[in-house]
């Protein structure tokens, strides 16, 4: 059936669907394309937060911070890192709270926060790009450590770093939580020890670092151009909130009893990652500065070499294996997250494009294959340029979503809850999607120098400013009409807890799902789960073309969002 179907056309219900074994196994699938039901959110706020924060063990922060300071000097580099961290924190707060409250990942939140059902397809690609770019960056750092420690050729090291995460990611959230918890003590010791040693062995090093003018002749003073360019590189990490959200969606329901712990956990595991991240960027730059004379610029930018140099005064010949262990543990902790989040984003993308869902786990291999290709192409050598370009698109997307959550929903220009189901959404919402496209297009042109030197340096600020301004303006101009294709009679997940946890059996796959994951379907004459609705290629979106269709399932009492 095609989109020419009219509301009065009779559509034969499609046959019942049975999902492939891996797609049906939620212990591995982790509700990858769905709302995370309360029955699955069995972890405490502290456990979810600890798992999410375990994913920020990566050493790309060390390399990024060192690259910024080496290129633009300490003063401009410090300002860049702190400014980027502030922007990332502020945009991350509303997104983290929305994901934790509604049990949704970044893609599903994006759908309902101004982008529409197919509009968020593009952002799935943006997010997938983030995961494989940073997997390749982290994998390169791990391969460098293995090369330094045991002489393993980099090309073989890239392959090893790719293969080692597959068994863990294959098993889903349960396995990831265990890995993050078990490796946390080793990581914390390895993180703190080099700075502790330098505090005793080189107490004057920090003072010398604060007057460091970089290796490119930038000088130790402040430069607006250096500040703008450096901020752009640091802002490439803004999409990290998506990886935090992939864990935060498993946060248990907020109650009067756990309210304080819930708020702290969401704040720490959501935007709070960037506080640690900014400290790691500065710390990585400091370690690279201390090691610069001994190892040279190229190796100073590779986190393994500065780690070894910092550990030598106390550990001597053990410094190399100790540093290598720290690097390998750190990179496994982050790359299981990169691979996991990449599998989610690719699943979201292909389910809408192909109307098929073989299971999240198969997309692990696609994401890792792209990352391995980037590693073999030595993307580490083009770090600043690659991340500076990517941040223009990433910040336009994240800022548009944050603008909708903070401005549009509070002013009543968009629904007060997050609607993510195809049955209730327009294909494209110009409020968020249009804002992102315009903002990223203008900022990319600026990035390539079309508007002059200063606009080039501040292209990411242009992206953020335009997205923040345009999303509310477009929502107001369109009177919010593109947020919902038809009213959701149960007001999404904003119903009483008893009604939310009550299950409804999908008429297609005949599996019971909690209320927020089902929609009323005129074709099926009953409830349909969000995934079966997404995968239906023949219904012609009759439900969207038939306003006023009768509700076909029991409705709970509606309440407004908090």
Coordinates of C-alpha atoms in Angstrom, one line a residue:
X1 CA 0.0 0.0 0.0
X2 CA 1.4 3.5 -0.8
X3 CA 0.9 6.9 0.6
X4 CA -2.1 7.5 -1.7
X5 CA -4.2 5.5 0.7
X6 CA -7.1 7.6 1.9
X7 CA -8.7 7.4 5.3
X8 CA -11.6 5.4 4.0
X9 CA -9.5 2.8 2.2
X10 CA -9.7 -0.7 3.7
X11 CA -6.2 -2.0 4.6
X12 CA -5.7 -5.6 5.3
X13 CA -3.8 -6.2 8.5
X14 CA -0.3 -7.5 7.8
X15 CA 0.6 -11.1 9.0
X16 CA 1.7 -11.7 12.5
X17 CA 5.4 -11.0 13.0
X18 CA 8.0 -13.2 14.7
X19 CA 11.3 -11.5 15.4
X20 CA 14.6 -13.2 14.8
X21 CA 16.1 -14.9 17.8
X22 CA 18.7 -12.2 18.6
X23 CA 16.2 -9.4 18.1
X24 CA 13.6 -11.0 20.4
X25 CA 16.1 -11.6 23.2
X26 CA 15.9 -8.5 25.3
X27 CA 18.7 -9.6 27.5
X28 CA 21.0 -8.9 24.6
X29 CA 18.8 -6.4 22.6
X30 CA 18.3 -4.1 25.6
X31 CA 15.1 -2.6 24.0
X32 CA 17.4 -1.0 21.4
X33 CA 14.6 0.6 19.4
X34 CA 12.1 1.0 22.2
X35 CA 11.1 2.6 25.4
X36 CA 12.9 0.9 28.3
X37 CA 10.1 -0.6 30.4
X38 CA 10.0 -0.2 34.2
X39 CA 10.2 -4.0 34.5
X40 CA 13.6 -3.9 32.9
X41 CA 15.0 -0.9 34.9
X42 CA 16.1 -3.1 37.7
X43 CA 19.3 -1.2 38.5
X44 CA 19.7 1.4 41.3
X45 CA 20.4 5.0 40.4
X46 CA 24.0 4.5 41.7
X47 CA 24.6 1.5 39.6
X48 CA 23.3 3.2 36.4
X49 CA 25.4 6.3 37.1
X50 CA 28.5 4.2 37.9
X51 CA 28.1 2.3 34.6
X52 CA 27.5 5.5 32.6
X53 CA 30.5 7.2 34.2
X54 CA 32.7 4.1 33.6
X55 CA 32.3 4.9 29.9
X56 CA 34.2 8.2 30.2
X57 CA 37.4 6.4 31.1
X58 CA 38.7 7.1 27.6
X59 CA 42.0 8.8 27.0
X60 CA 40.9 10.7 23.9
X61 CA 40.5 13.6 26.4
X62 CA 44.2 13.4 27.1
X63 CA 45.0 13.5 23.4
X64 CA 42.5 16.3 22.6
X65 CA 43.6 18.5 25.5
X66 CA 47.3 18.0 24.6
X67 CA 46.5 18.8 20.9
X68 CA 44.6 22.0 21.8
X69 CA 47.3 23.3 24.2
X70 CA 50.2 22.4 21.9
X71 CA 48.5 24.1 19.0
X72 CA 47.1 27.3 20.7
X73 CA 49.1 27.6 23.9
X74 CA 48.1 27.2 27.5
X75 CA 46.0 30.4 28.0
X76 CA 43.8 30.0 24.9
X77 CA 43.7 26.3 25.4
X78 CA 42.5 26.6 28.9
X79 CA 39.8 29.1 27.9
X80 CA 38.7 26.8 25.1
X81 CA 38.4 23.7 27.3
X82 CA 36.4 25.4 30.0
X83 CA 34.1 27.2 27.6
X84 CA 33.4 24.0 25.7
X85 CA 32.7 22.2 29.0
X86 CA 30.2 24.8 30.1
X87 CA 28.3 24.6 26.8
X88 CA 28.3 20.8 26.9
X89 CA 27.1 20.8 30.5
X90 CA 24.3 23.2 30.0
X91 CA 22.9 21.4 26.9
X92 CA 23.4 18.0 28.6
X93 CA 21.2 18.8 31.7
X94 CA 17.8 18.8 30.0
X95 CA 18.7 15.9 27.6
X96 CA 19.9 13.7 30.5
X97 CA 16.8 14.3 32.6
X98 CA 14.5 13.6 29.6
X99 CA 16.2 10.3 28.8
X100 CA 16.2 9.2 32.4
X101 CA 12.6 10.2 33.0
X102 CA 11.0 8.7 29.9
X103 CA 13.3 5.7 29.5
X104 CA 14.4 6.7 26.0
X105 CA 17.7 6.8 24.2
X106 CA 19.0 9.9 22.3
X107 CA 17.4 9.0 19.0
X108 CA 13.9 8.5 20.5
X109 CA 14.2 11.8 22.4
X110 CA 15.3 13.6 19.3
X111 CA 12.2 12.3 17.4
X112 CA 9.9 14.0 19.8
X113 CA 12.0 17.0 20.6
X114 CA 11.5 18.8 17.3
X115 CA 12.8 16.5 14.6
X116 CA 10.0 14.2 13.6
X117 CA 10.0 10.5 12.8
X118 CA 12.2 10.6 9.7
X119 CA 13.9 13.9 10.6
X120 CA 15.8 12.1 13.4
X121 CA 17.1 9.6 10.9
X122 CA 19.8 12.0 9.9
X123 CA 20.8 12.5 13.5
X124 CA 21.1 8.7 13.9
X125 CA 23.8 8.9 11.3
X126 CA 25.5 11.9 13.1
X127 CA 25.5 9.9 16.3
X128 CA 26.7 6.7 14.6
X129 CA 29.6 8.8 13.1
X130 CA 30.4 10.0 16.6
X131 CA 30.7 6.4 17.9
X132 CA 32.9 5.1 15.2
X133 CA 35.1 8.2 15.0
X134 CA 35.8 8.0 18.7
X135 CA 36.1 4.2 18.6
X136 CA 38.8 4.6 16.0
X137 CA 40.5 7.3 18.1
X138 CA 40.4 5.3 21.3
X139 CA 41.4 2.1 19.4
X140 CA 44.4 3.9 18.0
X141 CA 45.5 4.9 21.5
X142 CA 45.2 1.3 22.7
X143 CA 47.2 0.0 19.7
X144 CA 49.9 2.6 20.4
X145 CA 50.1 1.2 24.0
X146 CA 50.4 -2.4 22.8
X147 CA 53.0 -1.4 20.3
X148 CA 55.0 0.3 23.0
X149 CA 54.6 -2.5 25.5
X150 CA 55.1 -5.7 23.4
X151 CA 56.1 -4.4 20.0
X152 CA 52.8 -5.4 18.4
X153 CA 52.6 -3.8 14.9
X154 CA 50.0 -1.0 14.9
X155 CA 48.0 -2.6 12.0
X156 CA 47.6 -5.8 14.1
X157 CA 46.9 -3.7 17.2
X158 CA 44.0 -2.0 15.5
X159 CA 42.5 -5.4 14.7
X160 CA 43.0 -6.7 18.3
X161 CA 41.4 -3.5 19.8
X162 CA 38.4 -4.0 17.5
X163 CA 37.8 -7.7 18.2
X164 CA 38.3 -7.6 22.0
X165 CA 35.1 -5.7 22.7
X166 CA 32.7 -7.8 20.6
X167 CA 31.9 -10.5 23.2
X168 CA 31.2 -7.9 25.9
X169 CA 29.0 -5.6 23.7
X170 CA 27.2 -8.7 22.3
X171 CA 25.7 -9.4 25.7
X172 CA 24.3 -5.9 26.4
X173 CA 23.8 -3.8 29.4
X174 CA 24.3 -6.5 32.0
X175 CA 27.8 -7.4 30.8
X176 CA 28.7 -3.7 30.3
X177 CA 27.7 -2.9 33.9
X178 CA 29.9 -5.7 35.2
X179 CA 32.9 -4.7 33.1
X180 CA 32.7 -1.1 34.2
X181 CA 32.4 -2.0 37.9
X182 CA 35.3 -4.6 37.8
X183 CA 37.7 -2.3 36.0
X184 CA 37.0 0.9 37.9
X185 CA 39.6 0.4 40.7
X186 CA 42.4 -0.2 38.2
X187 CA 41.4 2.8 36.2
X188 CA 41.2 5.2 39.2
X189 CA 44.6 4.2 40.4
X190 CA 46.1 4.6 36.9
X191 CA 44.5 7.9 36.5
X192 CA 45.6 9.5 39.7
X193 CA 49.1 8.0 40.2
X194 CA 51.0 9.9 37.4
X195 CA 49.8 13.3 38.8
X196 CA 50.6 12.2 42.4
X197 CA 54.2 11.3 41.3
X198 CA 54.7 14.6 39.5
X199 CA 53.4 16.5 42.5
X200 CA 56.4 15.1 44.4
X201 CA 59.0 14.8 41.7
X202 CA 58.3 17.9 39.6
X203 CA 56.5 20.4 41.8
X204 CA 57.5 23.3 39.5
X205 CA 56.2 21.7 36.3
X206 CA 52.7 23.2 36.7
X207 CA 54.0 26.7 36.9
X208 CA 56.0 26.2 33.8
X209 CA 53.0 24.7 32.1
X210 CA 50.8 27.8 32.7
X211 CA 53.3 29.9 30.6
X212 CA 53.6 27.3 27.8
X213 CA 53.1 28.9 24.4
X214 CA 52.5 25.7 22.5
X215 CA 54.6 24.1 19.8
X216 CA 53.2 26.0 16.8
X217 CA 54.3 29.5 17.8
X218 CA 51.0 30.5 19.3
X219 CA 52.5 32.2 22.3
X220 CA 51.5 32.1 25.9
X221 CA 49.0 35.0 25.7
X222 CA 45.3 34.8 24.8
X223 CA 44.3 34.7 21.2
X224 CA 40.7 35.0 20.0
X225 CA 41.4 32.9 16.9
X226 CA 43.1 30.2 19.0
X227 CA 40.3 30.3 21.5
X228 CA 37.6 29.8 18.8
X229 CA 39.4 27.0 17.0
X230 CA 40.3 25.2 20.3
X231 CA 36.7 25.4 21.5
X232 CA 35.6 23.9 18.2
X233 CA 37.8 20.9 18.8
X234 CA 36.7 20.4 22.4
X235 CA 33.0 20.7 21.4
X236 CA 33.4 17.6 19.2
X237 CA 32.6 15.7 22.4
X238 CA 29.2 17.3 22.8
X239 CA 27.5 14.1 21.3
X240 CA 28.9 12.1 24.3
X241 CA 25.6 12.9 26.0
X242 CA 24.1 10.4 23.7
X243 CA 26.3 7.6 25.0
X244 CA 25.4 8.7 28.6
X245 CA 21.7 8.6 27.6
X246 CA 22.1 5.0 26.4
X247 CA 22.7 4.1 30.1
X248 CA 20.4 6.7 31.7
X249 CA 17.3 5.3 30.0
X250 CA 17.7 2.4 32.4
X251 CA 17.3 4.7 35.4
X252 CA 14.5 3.5 37.7
X253 CA 11.4 5.6 38.1
X254 CA 11.8 8.8 40.2
X255 CA 9.9 8.5 43.4
X256 CA 9.7 10.6 46.6
X257 CA 11.9 8.0 48.3
X258 CA 14.7 8.1 45.7
X259 CA 14.3 11.7 44.4
X260 CA 17.5 13.1 45.8
X261 CA 19.6 10.1 44.7
X262 CA 17.9 10.1 41.3
X263 CA 18.6 13.7 40.7
X264 CA 22.3 13.4 41.7
X265 CA 22.8 10.3 39.7
X266 CA 21.3 11.8 36.5
X267 CA 23.3 15.0 37.0
X268 CA 26.5 13.1 37.6
X269 CA 26.1 10.5 34.9
X270 CA 24.6 12.9 32.3
X271 CA 26.2 16.3 31.9
X272 CA 28.5 15.6 34.9
X273 CA 30.8 13.6 32.7
X274 CA 32.2 16.8 31.2
X275 CA 33.5 18.0 34.5
X276 CA 35.8 14.9 34.7
X277 CA 36.3 15.3 30.9
X278 CA 37.6 18.8 31.1
X279 CA 39.9 17.9 34.0
X280 CA 41.3 15.0 31.9
X281 CA 41.9 17.3 28.9
X282 CA 43.9 19.7 31.1
X283 CA 45.7 16.8 32.8
X284 CA 46.5 15.1 29.5
X285 CA 47.9 18.4 28.2
X286 CA 50.0 18.7 31.4
X287 CA 51.4 15.2 31.1
X288 CA 52.2 15.7 27.4
X289 CA 54.0 19.0 28.3
X290 CA 56.1 17.3 31.0
X291 CA 57.1 14.5 28.6
X292 CA 57.6 16.8 25.5
X293 CA 61.4 17.2 25.9
X294 CA 62.0 13.5 26.5
X295 CA 59.8 11.9 23.8
X296 CA 59.2 14.7 21.3
X297 CA 55.9 16.2 20.0
X298 CA 54.6 13.3 18.1
X299 CA 54.8 10.8 20.9
X300 CA 53.8 13.4 23.6
X301 CA 50.4 13.5 21.9
X302 CA 50.0 9.7 22.3
X303 CA 48.8 9.2 25.9
X304 CA 51.0 6.1 26.5
X305 CA 54.3 8.0 26.3
X306 CA 53.5 10.7 28.8
X307 CA 52.1 8.0 31.2
X308 CA 55.4 6.1 31.1
X309 CA 57.5 9.2 31.6
X310 CA 55.4 10.3 34.6
X311 CA 55.5 6.8 36.2
X312 CA 59.3 6.3 35.8
X313 CA 60.5 8.1 38.9
X314 CA 58.7 5.7 41.2
X315 CA 58.1 2.6 39.1
X316 CA 61.3 2.4 37.1
X317 CA 61.2 -0.6 34.7
X318 CA 57.6 -1.4 35.7
X319 CA 56.4 2.0 34.3
X320 CA 55.9 0.6 30.8
X321 CA 53.7 -2.4 31.7
X322 CA 51.8 -0.3 34.3
X323 CA 51.1 2.5 31.8
X324 CA 50.1 -0.1 29.1
X325 CA 47.7 -1.8 31.5
X326 CA 46.1 1.5 32.4
X327 CA 45.7 2.5 28.7
X328 CA 44.3 -0.9 27.7
X329 CA 41.7 -0.9 30.6
X330 CA 40.7 2.7 29.9
X331 CA 40.2 2.0 26.2
X332 CA 38.2 -1.2 26.7
X333 CA 35.9 0.7 29.1
X334 CA 35.1 3.4 26.5
X335 CA 35.1 1.3 23.4
X336 CA 32.5 -1.2 24.7
X337 CA 30.3 1.9 25.1
X338 CA 31.2 3.2 21.6
X339 CA 30.4 -0.1 20.0
X340 CA 27.2 -0.5 22.1
X341 CA 25.9 3.0 21.3
X342 CA 26.9 2.6 17.7
X343 CA 24.8 -0.6 17.4
X344 CA 21.8 1.3 18.8
X345 CA 22.1 4.2 16.4
X346 CA 22.6 2.0 13.3
X347 CA 19.6 -0.1 14.4
X348 CA 17.5 3.1 14.6
X349 CA 18.6 4.2 11.2
X350 CA 18.1 1.0 9.3
X351 CA 14.8 0.1 10.9
X352 CA 13.3 3.2 9.5
X353 CA 15.0 3.0 6.1
X354 CA 14.5 -0.7 5.4
X355 CA 11.6 -1.6 7.7
X356 CA 13.7 -4.5 9.0
X357 CA 15.2 -5.3 12.3
X358 CA 17.5 -8.3 12.5
X359 CA 18.7 -7.3 16.0
X360 CA 21.1 -4.7 17.5
X361 CA 24.0 -7.1 17.7
X362 CA 24.5 -7.4 14.0
X363 CA 25.1 -3.7 13.7
X364 CA 28.0 -4.0 16.1
X365 CA 30.0 -5.5 13.2
X366 CA 29.1 -2.6 10.8
X367 CA 30.2 0.0 13.3
X368 CA 33.4 -1.7 14.1
X369 CA 34.3 -2.3 10.5
X370 CA 34.1 1.4 9.8
X371 CA 36.1 2.2 12.9
X372 CA 38.8 -0.3 11.9
X373 CA 39.0 1.3 8.4
X374 CA 39.5 4.7 10.0
X375 CA 42.3 3.3 12.2
X376 CA 44.1 1.7 9.3
X377 CA 43.9 5.1 7.5
X378 CA 45.7 6.7 10.5
X379 CA 42.9 9.2 11.4
X380 CA 44.9 10.0 14.6
X381 CA 47.2 12.2 12.5
X382 CA 44.3 14.4 11.4
X383 CA 42.7 14.7 14.9
X384 CA 42.1 18.5 15.1
X385 CA 40.7 18.9 11.6
X386 CA 38.4 15.9 11.8
X387 CA 37.0 16.8 15.2
X388 CA 36.7 20.5 14.4
X389 CA 34.6 19.7 11.4
X390 CA 32.4 17.2 13.2
X391 CA 31.6 19.5 16.1
X392 CA 29.8 21.9 13.7
X393 CA 27.1 19.3 13.0
X394 CA 27.1 17.7 16.4
X395 CA 26.5 21.0 18.3
X396 CA 23.7 22.1 15.9
X397 CA 21.9 18.8 16.7
X398 CA 22.4 18.8 20.4
X399 CA 21.6 22.5 20.9
X400 CA 18.4 22.2 18.8
X401 CA 17.2 19.3 21.0
X402 CA 18.1 21.2 24.2
X403 CA 16.3 24.3 23.0
X404 CA 13.1 22.3 22.4
X405 CA 13.3 20.7 25.9
X406 CA 14.1 24.0 27.7
X407 CA 12.3 26.6 25.7
X408 CA 9.6 25.2 23.5
X409 CA 8.1 22.8 26.0
X410 CA 8.1 25.3 28.8
X411 CA 6.4 27.9 26.7
X412 CA 3.8 25.5 25.3
X413 CA 5.1 25.5 21.8
X414 CA 5.6 21.8 21.8
X415 CA 4.0 18.9 23.7
X416 CA 5.0 18.7 27.4
X417 CA 6.2 15.1 27.0
X418 CA 8.4 13.2 24.5
X419 CA 6.4 11.5 21.8
X420 CA 8.6 9.0 19.9
X421 CA 6.1 6.6 18.2
X422 CA 5.7 6.7 14.5
X423 CA 1.9 6.5 14.8
X424 CA 1.7 10.0 16.3
X425 CA 4.6 11.9 14.6
X426 CA 5.0 13.8 11.4
X427 CA 7.8 12.5 9.1
X428 CA 9.7 15.8 9.6
X429 CA 9.3 18.6 12.1
X430 CA 10.9 21.8 10.8
X431 CA 11.4 23.2 14.3
X432 CA 14.4 21.0 15.3
X433 CA 15.3 19.5 12.0
X434 CA 15.2 22.8 10.1
X435 CA 17.1 24.5 12.8
X436 CA 19.8 21.9 12.8
X437 CA 20.2 21.8 9.0
X438 CA 20.4 25.6 8.7
X439 CA 22.7 26.0 11.6
X440 CA 25.1 23.2 10.6
X441 CA 25.1 24.4 6.9
X442 CA 26.0 28.0 7.8
X443 CA 28.6 26.9 10.4
X444 CA 30.3 24.4 8.0
X445 CA 30.6 27.1 5.4
X446 CA 32.2 29.3 8.0
X447 CA 34.5 26.4 9.0
X448 CA 35.8 26.3 5.5
X449 CA 36.5 30.1 5.5
X450 CA 33.7 31.4 3.4
X451 CA 32.9 34.2 5.8
X452 CA 36.4 35.1 6.9
X453 CA 39.0 34.2 9.5
X454 CA 37.0 35.0 12.6
X455 CA 33.8 33.3 11.4
X456 CA 36.0 30.3 10.6
X457 CA 37.4 30.2 14.1
X458 CA 34.0 30.6 15.7
X459 CA 32.0 28.3 13.4
X460 CA 30.8 26.1 16.3
X461 CA 29.5 29.2 18.2
X462 CA 27.6 30.0 15.0
X463 CA 26.1 26.5 14.9
X464 CA 25.1 26.7 18.6
X465 CA 23.7 30.2 18.4
X466 CA 21.6 29.6 15.2
X467 CA 20.2 26.3 16.5
X468 CA 19.3 27.8 19.9
X469 CA 17.6 30.8 18.1
X470 CA 15.9 29.0 15.2
X471 CA 14.4 26.0 17.0
X472 CA 12.0 28.2 19.1
X473 CA 11.4 30.7 16.3
X474 CA 10.3 27.9 13.9
X475 CA 8.2 26.2 16.6
X476 CA 6.5 29.5 17.3
X477 CA 6.0 30.4 13.7
X478 CA 4.5 27.0 12.9
X479 CA 2.4 27.0 16.1
X480 CA 3.8 23.6 17.0
X481 CA 1.6 21.9 14.4
X482 CA 4.4 19.6 13.2
X483 CA 5.1 17.9 16.6
X484 CA 2.1 15.6 16.5
X485 CA 0.3 14.1 13.5
X486 CA -2.6 13.2 15.7
X487 CA -3.3 13.5 19.4
X488 CA -2.0 10.7 21.6
X489 CA -5.0 9.9 23.8
X490 CA -2.9 8.6 26.7
X491 CA -0.5 11.6 26.7
X492 CA 2.5 9.4 26.1
X493 CA 4.3 8.2 29.3
X494 CA 2.8 11.0 31.5
X495 CA 0.3 8.8 33.2
X496 CA 0.1 7.3 36.6
X497 CA 2.7 4.7 37.4
X498 CA 0.1 2.0 37.8
X499 CA -1.1 2.7 34.2
X500 CA 2.4 3.0 32.8
X501 CA 3.4 -0.4 34.0
X502 CA 0.2 -2.1 32.9
X503 CA 0.9 -4.1 29.8
X504 CA -0.9 -4.3 26.4
X505 CA -0.5 -7.1 23.9
X506 CA 0.7 -6.0 20.5
X507 CA -1.7 -7.2 17.8
X508 CA 1.2 -7.9 15.4
X509 CA 3.9 -9.7 17.4
X510 CA 1.5 -10.8 20.2
X511 CA 4.0 -9.7 22.9
X512 CA 3.0 -7.6 26.0
X513 CA 4.5 -4.1 26.4
X514 CA 4.0 -1.3 28.8
X515 CA 1.6 1.4 27.9
X516 CA 4.2 4.1 26.7
X517 CA 5.5 1.6 24.1
X518 CA 2.2 1.0 22.3
X519 CA -0.1 3.0 20.1
X520 CA -3.7 2.5 18.9
X521 CA -3.7 1.2 15.3
X522 CA -6.8 1.4 13.1
X523 CA -5.3 -1.1 10.6
X524 CA -4.8 -3.7 13.4
X525 CA -8.0 -2.7 15.2
X526 CA -6.0 -2.8 18.4
X527 CA -2.7 -1.8 20.1
X528 CA 0.5 -2.1 18.2
X529 CA 4.0 -1.9 19.8
X530 CA 6.3 0.9 18.7
X531 CA 8.7 -1.4 16.9
X532 CA 6.1 -3.3 14.9
X533 CA 4.7 0.1 14.0
X534 CA 8.1 1.3 12.8
X535 CA 8.7 -1.9 10.7
X536 CA 5.3 -1.8 8.9
X537 CA 5.9 -0.9 5.3
X538 CA 2.4 -1.4 4.0
X539 CA 0.0 0.5 6.2
X540 CA 0.3 3.8 4.3
X541 CA 0.3 5.7 7.6
X542 CA -3.5 5.5 7.7
X543 CA -3.6 6.5 11.4
X544 CA -2.0 9.8 10.6
X545 CA -4.5 10.5 7.8
X546 CA -7.5 9.7 9.9
X547 CA -7.9 12.3 12.7
X548 CA -10.5 11.3 15.1
X549 CA -10.1 7.6 14.8
X550 CA -11.6 5.8 17.8
X551 CA -9.3 4.8 20.6
X552 CA -8.9 1.0 20.4
X553 CA -7.4 0.2 23.8
X554 CA -8.3 0.9 27.4
X555 CA -7.1 4.4 28.4
X556 CA -5.7 5.4 31.8
X557 CA -6.2 8.7 33.5
X558 CA -4.1 11.4 31.9
X559 CA -1.8 13.7 34.0
X560 CA 0.5 16.4 32.9
X561 CA 4.3 16.3 32.8
X562 CA 6.3 17.3 35.8

